[in-house]
Coordinates of C-alpha atoms in Angstrom, one line a residue:
X1 CA 19.4 -81.8 25.7
X2 CA 22.2 -79.7 27.2
X3 CA 21.2 -76.5 29.0
X4 CA 23.5 -74.4 26.8
X5 CA 21.7 -75.7 23.6
X6 CA 18.3 -74.9 25.1
X7 CA 19.5 -71.3 25.9
X8 CA 20.7 -70.8 22.4
X9 CA 17.4 -72.0 21.0
X10 CA 15.5 -69.6 23.2
X11 CA 17.7 -66.7 22.1
X12 CA 17.0 -67.6 18.4
X13 CA 13.3 -67.9 19.0
X14 CA 13.0 -64.6 20.8
X15 CA 15.1 -62.9 18.1
X16 CA 12.9 -64.3 15.5
X17 CA 9.7 -63.2 17.3
X18 CA 11.2 -59.7 17.7
X19 CA 12.0 -59.6 14.0
X20 CA 8.5 -60.7 13.1
X21 CA 7.1 -58.0 15.4
X22 CA 9.4 -55.4 13.9
X23 CA 8.5 -56.3 10.4
X24 CA 4.8 -56.1 11.2
X25 CA 5.1 -52.8 13.1
X26 CA 3.5 -50.0 11.1
X27 CA 3.3 -46.3 11.4
X28 CA -0.4 -45.7 12.1
X29 CA -2.9 -43.8 14.2
X30 CA -4.0 -46.4 16.7
X31 CA -6.7 -44.2 18.3
X32 CA -8.1 -40.8 17.4
X33 CA -10.6 -39.1 19.8
X34 CA -11.9 -35.5 19.8
X35 CA -13.8 -33.7 22.6
X36 CA -15.8 -30.8 21.3
X37 CA -17.5 -28.5 23.7
X38 CA -20.0 -26.0 22.2
X39 CA -20.3 -22.7 24.0
X40 CA -23.5 -20.7 24.3
X41 CA -22.0 -18.1 22.0
X42 CA -21.1 -20.7 19.3
X43 CA -17.4 -21.0 20.2
X44 CA -16.0 -24.5 20.1
X45 CA -13.4 -25.8 22.5
X46 CA -11.8 -28.8 20.9
X47 CA -9.2 -31.2 22.3
X48 CA -7.9 -33.9 19.9
X49 CA -6.0 -36.9 21.3
X50 CA -4.0 -38.8 18.7
X51 CA -2.2 -42.0 19.6
X52 CA 0.3 -42.9 17.0
X53 CA 2.9 -45.6 16.5
X54 CA 6.3 -44.2 15.5
X55 CA 8.8 -46.3 13.5
X56 CA 11.2 -43.6 12.3
X57 CA 10.0 -43.8 8.7
X58 CA 7.4 -41.1 7.9
X59 CA 7.3 -39.9 11.5
X60 CA 10.8 -39.0 12.8
X61 CA 10.5 -35.7 14.6
X62 CA 6.7 -35.5 15.1
X63 CA 3.4 -35.1 13.3
X64 CA 1.6 -32.2 11.7
X65 CA -2.1 -31.5 11.7
X66 CA -3.9 -29.5 9.0
X67 CA -7.0 -27.8 10.2
X68 CA -9.3 -25.9 7.8
X69 CA -9.7 -22.2 8.2
X70 CA -12.3 -21.6 5.5
X71 CA -15.8 -22.9 5.0
X72 CA -18.4 -22.3 2.3
X73 CA -21.5 -20.4 3.4
X74 CA -25.1 -21.0 2.1
X75 CA -24.4 -18.7 -0.9
X76 CA -21.3 -20.7 -1.9
X77 CA -18.8 -18.0 -0.8
X78 CA -15.7 -18.8 1.1
X79 CA -15.7 -17.5 4.7
X80 CA -13.0 -17.4 7.4
X81 CA -13.3 -19.2 10.7
X82 CA -11.4 -18.2 13.7
X83 CA -8.8 -20.7 15.0
X84 CA -6.5 -20.3 18.0
X85 CA -4.2 -23.1 19.2
X86 CA -4.2 -23.1 23.0
X87 CA -1.8 -26.0 23.8
X88 CA 0.1 -28.9 22.3
X89 CA 1.4 -31.9 24.3
X90 CA 3.1 -35.2 23.7
X91 CA 2.8 -37.9 26.3
X92 CA 1.4 -35.3 28.8
X93 CA 4.3 -32.8 28.5
X94 CA 4.3 -29.6 26.5
X95 CA 5.7 -30.1 23.0
X96 CA 7.2 -27.5 20.7
X97 CA 5.2 -26.6 17.6
X98 CA 5.0 -24.1 14.8
X99 CA 2.0 -23.0 12.7
X100 CA 2.0 -22.4 8.9
X101 CA -0.8 -20.9 7.0
X102 CA -1.7 -21.7 3.4
X103 CA -4.4 -23.0 1.0
X104 CA -7.1 -22.2 3.5
X105 CA -5.5 -24.4 6.1
X106 CA -3.6 -23.9 9.4
X107 CA -0.8 -26.5 9.6
X108 CA 0.3 -27.3 13.2
X109 CA 3.8 -28.8 12.9
X110 CA 4.6 -30.6 16.1
X111 CA 8.1 -31.5 17.2
X112 CA 11.6 -30.1 17.2
X113 CA 13.6 -30.1 14.0
X114 CA 16.7 -31.1 16.0
X115 CA 15.2 -33.9 17.9
X116 CA 14.2 -37.4 16.8
X117 CA 11.5 -39.0 18.9
X118 CA 11.8 -42.6 20.2
X119 CA 10.1 -45.4 18.4
X120 CA 6.8 -46.7 19.8
X121 CA 3.5 -45.2 20.8
X122 CA 3.1 -41.5 21.5
X123 CA 0.0 -39.6 22.5
X124 CA -0.4 -36.1 21.0
X125 CA -3.0 -33.7 22.4
X126 CA -3.9 -30.6 20.4
X127 CA -6.3 -28.1 22.0
X128 CA -7.7 -25.2 20.1
X129 CA -10.6 -22.8 20.0
X130 CA -12.7 -22.0 16.9
X131 CA -15.7 -19.9 16.1
X132 CA -18.3 -19.4 13.4
X133 CA -18.8 -23.2 13.1
X134 CA -22.5 -23.5 14.0
X135 CA -24.9 -23.5 11.1
X136 CA -28.2 -21.7 11.6
X137 CA -31.4 -22.9 9.9
X138 CA -35.1 -21.9 10.1
X139 CA -36.1 -24.9 12.3
X140 CA -32.9 -25.9 14.0
X141 CA -29.2 -25.2 14.4
X142 CA -26.4 -27.8 14.0
X143 CA -22.7 -28.6 14.3
X144 CA -21.4 -30.3 11.2
X145 CA -17.9 -31.4 12.2
X146 CA -15.3 -33.4 10.4
X147 CA -13.6 -35.0 13.4
X148 CA -10.5 -36.5 11.9
X149 CA -10.3 -34.8 8.5
X150 CA -9.8 -36.8 5.2
X151 CA -6.2 -36.0 4.6
X152 CA -4.2 -38.3 6.8
X153 CA -1.6 -40.4 5.2
X154 CA -1.9 -43.1 7.9
X155 CA -4.7 -45.5 8.7
X156 CA -6.8 -44.7 11.8
X157 CA -7.6 -47.9 13.7
X158 CA -10.0 -46.4 16.2
X159 CA -11.9 -43.1 15.7
X160 CA -14.4 -41.4 18.0
X161 CA -15.7 -38.1 19.1
X162 CA -17.8 -36.6 22.0
X163 CA -19.8 -33.4 21.5
X164 CA -21.1 -31.5 24.6
X165 CA -23.9 -29.0 24.2
X166 CA -24.2 -25.7 26.2
X167 CA -25.9 -25.9 29.6
X168 CA -28.5 -28.6 29.9
X169 CA -29.4 -28.5 26.2
X170 CA -30.1 -31.8 24.5
X171 CA -29.3 -32.9 20.9
X172 CA -32.5 -33.2 18.8
X173 CA -30.8 -35.4 16.2
X174 CA -27.5 -37.1 15.4
X175 CA -26.0 -38.5 12.2
X176 CA -22.5 -39.4 11.1
X177 CA -20.5 -40.4 8.0
X178 CA -17.4 -42.4 7.4
X179 CA -15.0 -43.0 4.5
X180 CA -13.3 -40.9 1.9
X181 CA -14.2 -37.4 1.0
X182 CA -17.8 -37.3 -0.4
X183 CA -18.7 -40.7 1.0
X184 CA -22.2 -41.3 2.4
X185 CA -21.2 -44.4 4.3
X186 CA -22.4 -44.6 7.9
X187 CA -20.1 -47.3 9.5
X188 CA -20.4 -45.8 13.0
X189 CA -22.7 -45.7 16.0
X190 CA -23.9 -42.9 18.3
X191 CA -24.8 -42.7 22.0
X192 CA -26.7 -39.9 23.7
X193 CA -25.4 -39.4 27.3
X194 CA -26.6 -37.2 30.1
X195 CA -30.1 -36.9 28.6
X196 CA -28.7 -36.0 25.2
X197 CA -26.4 -33.2 26.5
X198 CA -23.4 -35.3 25.4
X199 CA -23.2 -37.2 22.2
X200 CA -20.6 -39.9 21.6
X201 CA -20.0 -41.2 18.0
X202 CA -17.6 -44.2 17.3
X203 CA -16.5 -45.5 14.0
X204 CA -17.3 -49.2 13.7
X205 CA -14.4 -50.0 11.4
X206 CA -10.8 -48.9 11.0
X207 CA -10.4 -46.0 8.6
X208 CA -7.9 -46.2 5.8
X209 CA -5.5 -43.4 4.6
X210 CA -7.5 -40.4 3.4
X211 CA -10.7 -41.7 5.2
X212 CA -12.3 -39.9 8.1
X213 CA -15.2 -39.6 10.6
X214 CA -17.7 -36.8 10.4
X215 CA -20.4 -36.0 13.1
X216 CA -23.6 -33.9 12.7
X217 CA -25.4 -32.9 15.8
X218 CA -28.7 -30.9 15.6
X219 CA -30.1 -28.8 18.4
X220 CA -33.1 -26.6 19.0
X221 CA -33.1 -22.9 18.0
X222 CA -31.8 -20.7 20.8
X223 CA -29.4 -23.2 22.3
X224 CA -26.6 -21.2 20.7
X225 CA -27.0 -17.5 20.3
X226 CA -27.1 -16.3 16.7
X227 CA -24.4 -13.8 15.9
X228 CA -25.2 -10.1 16.6
X229 CA -24.9 -7.3 14.1
X230 CA -21.6 -6.3 15.6
X231 CA -20.3 -9.9 15.4
X232 CA -21.4 -10.1 11.7
X233 CA -19.6 -6.8 11.0
X234 CA -16.4 -8.2 12.7
X235 CA -16.6 -11.4 10.7
X236 CA -17.2 -9.4 7.5
X237 CA -14.0 -7.4 8.3
X238 CA -12.1 -10.7 8.9
X239 CA -13.5 -12.2 5.7
X240 CA -12.5 -9.2 3.6
X241 CA -9.3 -8.2 5.5
X242 CA -7.2 -9.0 2.4
X243 CA -9.4 -7.0 0.1
X244 CA -9.5 -4.0 2.4
X245 CA -5.7 -4.1 2.8
X246 CA -5.3 -4.3 -0.9
X247 CA -7.7 -1.4 -1.7
X248 CA -6.4 0.7 1.2
X249 CA -2.8 0.0 0.3
X250 CA -3.3 0.8 -3.4
X251 CA -5.1 4.1 -2.5
X252 CA -2.3 4.9 0.0
X253 CA 0.4 4.3 -2.5
X254 CA -1.4 6.3 -5.1
X255 CA -1.8 9.2 -2.7
X256 CA 1.8 9.0 -1.7
X257 CA 3.1 9.0 -5.3
X258 CA 0.7 11.9 -6.1
X259 CA 2.1 13.9 -3.3
X260 CA 5.7 13.0 -4.1
X261 CA 5.3 13.7 -7.8
X262 CA 3.7 17.1 -7.0
X263 CA 6.6 17.9 -4.7
X264 CA 9.6 16.7 -6.7
X265 CA 8.6 15.0 -9.9
X266 CA 6.8 17.8 -11.7
X267 CA 8.9 19.1 -14.5
X268 CA 9.7 22.9 -14.5
X269 CA 7.7 24.7 -17.2
X270 CA 9.4 24.5 -20.6
X271 CA 10.7 27.7 -22.1
X272 CA 10.4 29.0 -25.6
X273 CA 12.2 26.7 -28.0
X274 CA 14.1 28.7 -30.6
X275 CA 16.2 26.9 -33.3
X276 CA 19.9 27.5 -32.7
X277 CA 23.2 26.5 -34.4
X278 CA 25.4 26.3 -31.3
X279 CA 25.1 24.2 -28.1
X280 CA 23.7 26.0 -25.0
X281 CA 26.4 27.4 -22.8
X282 CA 29.1 25.7 -24.9
X283 CA 28.5 22.3 -23.4
X284 CA 30.3 19.3 -24.9
X285 CA 28.6 16.7 -27.2
X286 CA 28.9 14.0 -24.5
X287 CA 27.2 16.3 -21.9
X288 CA 24.6 17.2 -24.5
X289 CA 23.7 13.5 -24.8
X290 CA 23.8 13.1 -21.0
X291 CA 21.3 16.0 -20.5
X292 CA 19.0 15.0 -23.4
X293 CA 18.8 11.4 -22.3
X294 CA 18.4 12.3 -18.6
X295 CA 21.4 10.2 -17.9
X296 CA 23.4 7.6 -19.8
X297 CA 21.5 5.1 -21.9
X298 CA 23.1 1.8 -23.1
X299 CA 26.1 2.3 -20.8
X300 CA 26.9 5.6 -22.5
X301 CA 28.5 4.3 -25.7
X302 CA 26.5 6.7 -27.8
X303 CA 27.9 9.6 -25.7
X304 CA 31.4 8.2 -25.9
X305 CA 31.2 8.0 -29.7
X306 CA 30.2 11.7 -29.8
X307 CA 33.1 12.5 -27.5
X308 CA 35.6 10.6 -29.7
X309 CA 34.4 12.5 -32.8
X310 CA 34.7 15.8 -31.0
X311 CA 38.3 14.9 -30.1
X312 CA 38.9 14.2 -33.7
X313 CA 37.3 17.5 -34.8
X314 CA 39.6 19.3 -32.3
X315 CA 42.6 17.6 -33.9
X316 CA 43.5 15.5 -30.8
X317 CA 42.9 12.1 -32.4
X318 CA 42.6 10.6 -35.9
X319 CA 40.2 7.8 -36.9
X320 CA 41.2 4.9 -39.2
X321 CA 38.2 3.0 -40.6
X322 CA 40.1 1.1 -43.4
X323 CA 39.5 -2.4 -42.2
X324 CA 37.0 -4.3 -40.2
X325 CA 38.0 -2.6 -36.9
X326 CA 38.1 1.1 -35.9
X327 CA 41.5 2.5 -34.8
X328 CA 41.9 5.6 -32.7
X329 CA 45.3 7.3 -33.1
X330 CA 46.6 10.0 -30.7
X331 CA 48.0 13.0 -32.5
X332 CA 50.7 15.3 -31.2
X333 CA 48.3 18.3 -30.8
X334 CA 48.5 19.8 -27.2
X335 CA 45.7 19.2 -24.9
X336 CA 43.9 22.4 -23.6
X337 CA 43.2 22.7 -20.0
X338 CA 39.5 23.5 -20.6
X339 CA 38.9 20.1 -22.2
X340 CA 35.5 18.7 -21.0
X341 CA 35.9 16.1 -18.2
X342 CA 34.6 13.2 -20.3
X343 CA 37.0 13.9 -23.2
X344 CA 39.9 14.5 -20.8
X345 CA 39.2 11.0 -19.4
X346 CA 39.4 9.5 -22.9
X347 CA 42.6 11.3 -23.7
X348 CA 44.2 10.0 -20.5
X349 CA 43.5 6.4 -21.7
X350 CA 44.6 6.9 -25.3
X351 CA 48.2 7.6 -24.3
X352 CA 50.7 10.0 -25.9
X353 CA 51.4 11.1 -29.5
X354 CA 51.3 8.2 -32.0
X355 CA 49.7 5.7 -29.5
X356 CA 46.8 3.8 -30.9
X357 CA 43.7 1.9 -29.7
X358 CA 42.1 -0.6 -32.0
X359 CA 38.5 -1.3 -31.0
X360 CA 38.4 -5.0 -31.1
X361 CA 38.0 -8.1 -28.8
X362 CA 41.7 -8.1 -28.1
X363 CA 41.5 -4.7 -26.5
X364 CA 38.1 -5.3 -24.9
X365 CA 39.2 -4.9 -21.3
X366 CA 41.0 -1.6 -22.2
X367 CA 37.9 -0.3 -24.0
X368 CA 35.7 -1.3 -21.0
X369 CA 38.0 0.5 -18.6
X370 CA 38.1 3.6 -20.8
X371 CA 34.2 3.6 -21.0
X372 CA 33.9 3.3 -17.2
X373 CA 36.4 6.2 -16.6
X374 CA 34.5 8.3 -19.2
X375 CA 31.1 7.7 -17.5
X376 CA 32.4 8.2 -14.0
X377 CA 34.1 11.5 -14.9
X378 CA 30.8 12.9 -16.2
X379 CA 28.7 11.5 -13.4
X380 CA 31.0 12.8 -10.8
X381 CA 30.9 16.4 -12.1
X382 CA 27.3 16.6 -13.3
X383 CA 25.2 14.0 -11.4
X384 CA 22.0 15.6 -10.1
X385 CA 22.9 19.0 -11.6
X386 CA 20.6 18.8 -14.6
X387 CA 18.3 16.0 -13.6
X388 CA 17.2 14.4 -10.4
X389 CA 15.9 10.8 -10.4
X390 CA 14.5 11.2 -6.9
X391 CA 15.2 7.5 -6.1
X392 CA 14.4 8.0 -2.4
X393 CA 10.8 8.8 -3.1
X394 CA 10.5 5.8 -5.4
X395 CA 12.0 3.6 -2.6
X396 CA 9.4 5.0 -0.2
X397 CA 6.6 3.9 -2.6
X398 CA 8.1 0.4 -3.0
X399 CA 8.3 0.0 0.8
X400 CA 4.6 1.1 1.2
X401 CA 3.7 -1.4 -1.6
X402 CA 5.6 -4.2 0.1
X403 CA 3.9 -3.5 3.4
X404 CA 0.5 -3.4 1.7
X405 CA 1.1 -6.8 0.0
X406 CA 2.3 -8.2 3.3
X407 CA -0.8 -7.1 5.1
X408 CA -2.9 -8.6 2.3
X409 CA -1.2 -12.0 2.6
X410 CA -1.4 -12.0 6.4
X411 CA -4.9 -10.7 6.7
X412 CA -6.4 -12.4 3.7
X413 CA -5.2 -16.0 4.1
X414 CA -5.1 -16.4 0.3
X415 CA -4.6 -19.8 -1.3
X416 CA -2.2 -20.8 -4.1
X417 CA -4.7 -20.0 -6.8
X418 CA -5.0 -16.4 -5.8
X419 CA -1.2 -16.0 -5.2
X420 CA -0.5 -17.6 -8.6
X421 CA -3.0 -15.2 -10.2
X422 CA -1.3 -12.4 -8.4
X423 CA 2.1 -13.3 -10.0
X424 CA 0.4 -13.6 -13.4
X425 CA -1.2 -10.2 -13.0
X426 CA 2.2 -8.5 -12.8
X427 CA 3.0 -9.2 -16.4
X428 CA 0.0 -7.4 -18.0
X429 CA 0.4 -4.7 -15.4
X430 CA 4.0 -4.0 -16.7
X431 CA 2.8 -4.2 -20.3
X432 CA 0.0 -1.8 -19.7
X433 CA 2.3 0.6 -17.8
X434 CA 4.8 0.7 -20.7
X435 CA 2.1 1.5 -23.2
X436 CA 0.5 4.0 -20.9
X437 CA 3.8 5.9 -20.5
X438 CA 4.5 5.8 -24.2
X439 CA 1.0 6.9 -25.1
X440 CA 1.1 9.7 -22.6
X441 CA 4.3 11.1 -24.1
X442 CA 2.8 10.7 -27.7
X443 CA -0.4 12.5 -26.7
X444 CA 1.3 15.4 -25.2
X445 CA 3.7 15.8 -28.1
X446 CA 1.3 15.0 -30.9
X447 CA 0.5 18.1 -32.9
X448 CA -1.5 16.6 -35.8
X449 CA -4.6 14.5 -36.1
X450 CA -2.7 11.6 -37.6
X451 CA -0.4 11.5 -34.6
X452 CA -3.3 11.5 -32.1
X453 CA -5.0 8.7 -34.1
X454 CA -1.7 6.7 -34.1
X455 CA -1.6 7.1 -30.3
X456 CA -5.2 5.8 -30.0
X457 CA -4.3 2.8 -32.2
X458 CA -1.3 2.1 -30.0
X459 CA -3.6 2.0 -26.9
X460 CA -6.1 -0.3 -28.6
X461 CA -3.2 -2.6 -29.6
X462 CA -2.0 -2.7 -26.0
X463 CA -5.5 -3.6 -24.8
X464 CA -5.8 -6.3 -27.4
X465 CA -2.5 -7.8 -26.5
X466 CA -3.3 -7.9 -22.8
X467 CA -6.8 -9.4 -23.4
X468 CA -5.4 -12.0 -25.8
X469 CA -2.5 -13.1 -23.6
X470 CA -4.1 -13.0 -20.2
X471 CA -7.9 -13.2 -20.8
X472 CA -7.8 -17.0 -20.9
X473 CA -5.5 -17.1 -17.9
X474 CA -8.0 -15.1 -15.8
X475 CA -11.0 -17.0 -17.0
X476 CA -9.3 -20.3 -16.1
X477 CA -8.9 -19.1 -12.5
X478 CA -12.3 -17.5 -12.3
X479 CA -13.8 -20.9 -13.0
X480 CA -12.5 -22.0 -9.6
X481 CA -13.8 -18.8 -7.9
X482 CA -10.6 -17.6 -6.3
X483 CA -10.4 -14.4 -4.3
X484 CA -9.5 -11.7 -6.9
X485 CA -8.8 -8.9 -4.4
X486 CA -5.1 -9.8 -4.0
X487 CA -4.3 -10.2 -7.8
X488 CA -6.2 -7.0 -8.7
X489 CA -4.6 -5.0 -5.9
X490 CA -1.1 -6.3 -6.7
X491 CA -1.6 -5.6 -10.4
X492 CA -2.6 -2.0 -9.5
X493 CA 0.4 -1.6 -7.2
X494 CA 2.8 -2.9 -9.9
X495 CA 1.4 -0.5 -12.5
X496 CA 1.5 2.4 -10.0
X497 CA 5.1 1.8 -9.1
X498 CA 6.2 1.2 -12.7
X499 CA 4.6 4.4 -14.0
X500 CA 5.9 6.6 -11.2
X501 CA 9.3 5.0 -11.4
X502 CA 9.4 6.6 -14.9
X503 CA 7.7 9.8 -14.0
X504 CA 9.3 10.7 -10.6
X505 CA 12.5 12.0 -12.1
X506 CA 12.5 15.7 -13.1
X507 CA 14.9 18.2 -14.6
X508 CA 16.4 20.9 -12.4
X509 CA 15.7 24.5 -13.4
X510 CA 19.1 24.7 -15.1
X511 CA 18.5 21.3 -16.7
X512 CA 15.2 22.5 -18.1
X513 CA 16.9 25.5 -19.6
X514 CA 19.6 23.3 -21.1
X515 CA 16.9 21.0 -22.5
X516 CA 15.2 23.9 -24.2
X517 CA 18.5 25.0 -25.8
X518 CA 19.2 21.4 -26.9
X519 CA 15.8 21.1 -28.4
X520 CA 16.6 24.2 -30.5
X521 CA 19.9 22.7 -31.6
X522 CA 18.2 19.4 -32.6
X523 CA 15.6 21.3 -34.6
X524 CA 18.4 23.2 -36.5
X525 CA 20.3 20.0 -37.2
X526 CA 17.2 18.4 -38.7
X527 CA 16.0 21.4 -40.8
X528 CA 16.0 21.1 -44.6
X529 CA 18.6 23.4 -46.2
X530 CA 16.0 25.8 -47.5
X531 CA 14.6 26.3 -44.0
X532 CA 18.1 26.7 -42.5
X533 CA 18.9 29.4 -45.0
X534 CA 15.8 31.4 -44.0
X535 CA 17.1 31.6 -40.4
X536 CA 18.4 35.1 -39.7
X537 CA 22.0 35.1 -38.7
X538 CA 22.5 31.3 -39.3
X539 CA 26.0 30.5 -40.5
X540 CA 26.3 29.2 -44.1
X541 CA 26.9 25.5 -44.5
X542 CA 30.5 24.5 -45.0
X543 CA 32.8 21.5 -44.3
X544 CA 34.1 23.1 -41.1
X545 CA 30.5 24.0 -40.0
X546 CA 29.3 20.4 -40.7
X547 CA 32.3 18.8 -38.9
X548 CA 32.0 21.1 -35.9
X549 CA 28.3 20.1 -35.3
X550 CA 28.6 16.5 -36.3
X551 CA 29.5 15.3 -32.8
X552 CA 26.4 17.1 -31.5
X553 CA 24.2 15.5 -34.1
X554 CA 25.6 12.1 -33.0
X555 CA 24.8 13.0 -29.4
X556 CA 21.2 13.8 -30.3
X557 CA 20.8 10.8 -32.7
X558 CA 20.2 13.1 -35.7
X559 CA 23.6 12.5 -37.5
X560 CA 21.9 11.1 -40.6
X561 CA 19.7 14.0 -41.5
X562 CA 22.5 16.4 -40.7
X563 CA 24.9 14.5 -42.9
X564 CA 22.3 14.2 -45.7
X565 CA 21.8 18.0 -45.6
X566 CA 25.6 18.5 -45.9
X567 CA 25.7 16.0 -48.8
X568 CA 23.0 17.9 -50.6
X569 CA 24.7 21.2 -50.1
X570 CA 28.1 19.8 -51.1
X571 CA 26.9 18.4 -54.4
X572 CA 25.3 21.7 -55.3
X573 CA 28.3 23.8 -54.2
X574 CA 30.8 21.6 -56.1
X575 CA 28.6 21.7 -59.2
X576 CA 28.5 25.5 -59.0
X577 CA 32.2 25.8 -58.4
X578 CA 31.7 27.5 -55.1
X579 CA 34.0 25.0 -53.2
X580 CA 36.8 22.7 -54.2
X581 CA 36.3 19.0 -54.1
X582 CA 35.9 17.6 -50.5
X583 CA 36.3 13.9 -50.0
X584 CA 36.9 13.5 -46.2
X585 CA 37.8 15.4 -43.0
X586 CA 41.5 15.6 -42.2
X587 CA 40.9 13.5 -39.1
X588 CA 39.3 10.5 -40.9
X589 CA 40.6 7.8 -43.2
X590 CA 38.1 5.4 -44.7
X591 CA 38.0 3.2 -47.7
X592 CA 35.8 4.0 -50.7
X593 CA 35.1 7.6 -49.8
X594 CA 33.8 9.8 -52.7
X595 CA 32.4 13.3 -52.9
X596 CA 28.9 12.0 -53.6
X597 CA 29.0 9.5 -50.6
X598 CA 30.9 11.4 -47.9
X599 CA 27.7 12.5 -46.2
X600 CA 26.1 9.1 -46.0
X601 CA 29.4 7.4 -45.0
X602 CA 30.1 9.9 -42.2
X603 CA 26.4 9.7 -41.1
X604 CA 26.7 6.0 -40.6
X605 CA 30.1 6.2 -38.8
X606 CA 28.7 7.0 -35.3
X607 CA 26.4 3.9 -35.2
X608 CA 29.3 1.8 -36.5
X609 CA 31.5 3.3 -33.7
X610 CA 29.0 2.5 -31.0
X611 CA 28.6 -1.0 -32.2
X612 CA 32.3 -1.5 -32.3
X613 CA 32.7 -0.3 -28.7
X614 CA 29.9 -2.7 -27.6
X615 CA 31.2 -5.7 -29.6
X616 CA 34.7 -5.3 -28.3
X617 CA 33.7 -5.8 -24.6
X618 CA 34.8 -9.0 -23.0
X619 CA 32.0 -11.6 -22.7
X620 CA 30.7 -12.4 -19.2
X621 CA 32.6 -15.3 -17.6
X622 CA 30.9 -18.7 -16.9
X623 CA 32.1 -21.6 -14.8
X624 CA 34.4 -24.1 -16.4
X625 CA 33.6 -27.7 -17.4
X626 CA 32.9 -30.0 -14.5
X627 CA 35.8 -32.2 -15.8
X628 CA 38.4 -29.3 -15.8
X629 CA 38.2 -27.3 -12.7
X630 CA 34.4 -27.0 -12.1
X631 CA 33.0 -25.9 -8.7
X632 CA 29.9 -26.2 -6.6
X633 CA 27.2 -23.9 -7.9
X634 CA 28.6 -23.6 -11.4
X635 CA 26.9 -24.5 -14.7
X636 CA 23.2 -24.4 -15.4
X637 CA 20.3 -25.4 -13.3
X638 CA 20.2 -25.0 -9.6
X639 CA 17.8 -25.2 -6.7
X640 CA 17.4 -27.8 -3.9
X641 CA 15.0 -29.5 -1.6
X642 CA 14.6 -31.6 1.6
X643 CA 12.1 -33.0 4.0
X644 CA 10.9 -32.8 7.7

């Protein structure tokens, strides 16, 4: 056979053998050995040597090791063990690693995210120190140690451990277990070396994925010193660090908000409320709404509607409500220089004499721009003059709360159950906060027994809702005995921040005075006619008087009772011949107006105006179809993921 042919055959044979070897190569732990040295004070010095085969499938950059941080004491309560990583090496050289804490575990992630390790065998060595691992009984003490853990995804071909006792102490007994979690199999052997001072345990069979080796070494009492009272106290503090941080943080945030509210959030004392038929200090309807609502609500469309009506009453605009859409028409009346800033902003956007603005979708952008200019004009001139929100103090409380929660998470080492329960607790906390605020306002304002009873019923309803919605949720988690300190503390922090977010703002002294005057005007506008007539010096009802105060009634949300009072007066006055027929204001044109419906029609006009303004706004834009100009990040859904 020619030499060249022989060489080709050898090449093919070697290639085939290499292929067979490659096909059979598996990612596995070929040897797992742990050296455990017990100190006289109970501290363990552990060195784990893990020889793995890397093929670039599951293991590409390195391995990770999950080491338990928690154990269950004799009373069934979870306790925290100390754990400090002292060194990590690969093939004898220091290897980069990170640690991640969660679910009662410390994950040691070994390797560099930017570096792929070569295929083949690698020896990892993890050295760490741990305390609180010795179990103390009446007649003996013992180390009960899960050498490999039962959570590996790879088989372990060889597993062994060597335990060294303090000084010259000897083990009084040894046992071991192999297999999956909960298995009582004992496929291992033990050797006592150096007179029992060292104990070596070796598994007698390979361990499959999720199987492990556990060693139990008993020793006489006194070999390891039992923890002192000071050590017990230190451990207690470590076990309850999360709870203490939660309680301390909650008390700190409560104390902070109490101080802040006493300093800036306490409302000035209310003055004597006297019914009045004119706005305090001649303020505009829009400003009346701004002061009464302590800022704009619903983007200020209610205040804007009141301002448009006041422009109409002044003769600067006319309103056409003949079709499905409202039209605002600018008249030729001159604009006075003392026009309130909000109304001046509206006039500037309405144009000159004869110009119109139809409030519909076609003019949505124009309506939106006009509304923004209106709000900005009022905010620029009057922000913080009548009411201070004191946002800086609220931010301070939020920062303290965030720090408290961070300390709880770092100090407590909570698992997913407790963190999930924490998230769930925020919902009932917000619900209870809303009801507490509402009930507090009702109780302070209630003047009759019926009102107080209604407040109590509201509180009972809130409690019922919370128990119904979240009782089962809590019980479900309690069945697994999670640490409740984090959820309870977080729920308390959420309630505290939510309540004081609503309570921290306060009127200024001039704002308090204005509010007293506005309250008097509201009372006058809601009086029955007979009560209004009994007020000394009150002007008589008339179309002019009704129209002048209608924008203020709109600003205060009492346009319907004010219009109904006018309707009642008008019917009686027309029947008595005291006034001529009145069908509509000069500034308003609407279909179907009659003398007997003018009050109800005009009373419903403001709500219709506010709805028209809101409905006319352009809809928020979404991304286009993926087939006609779509882009990354558009459409529904979202999120992402990856691997190590």
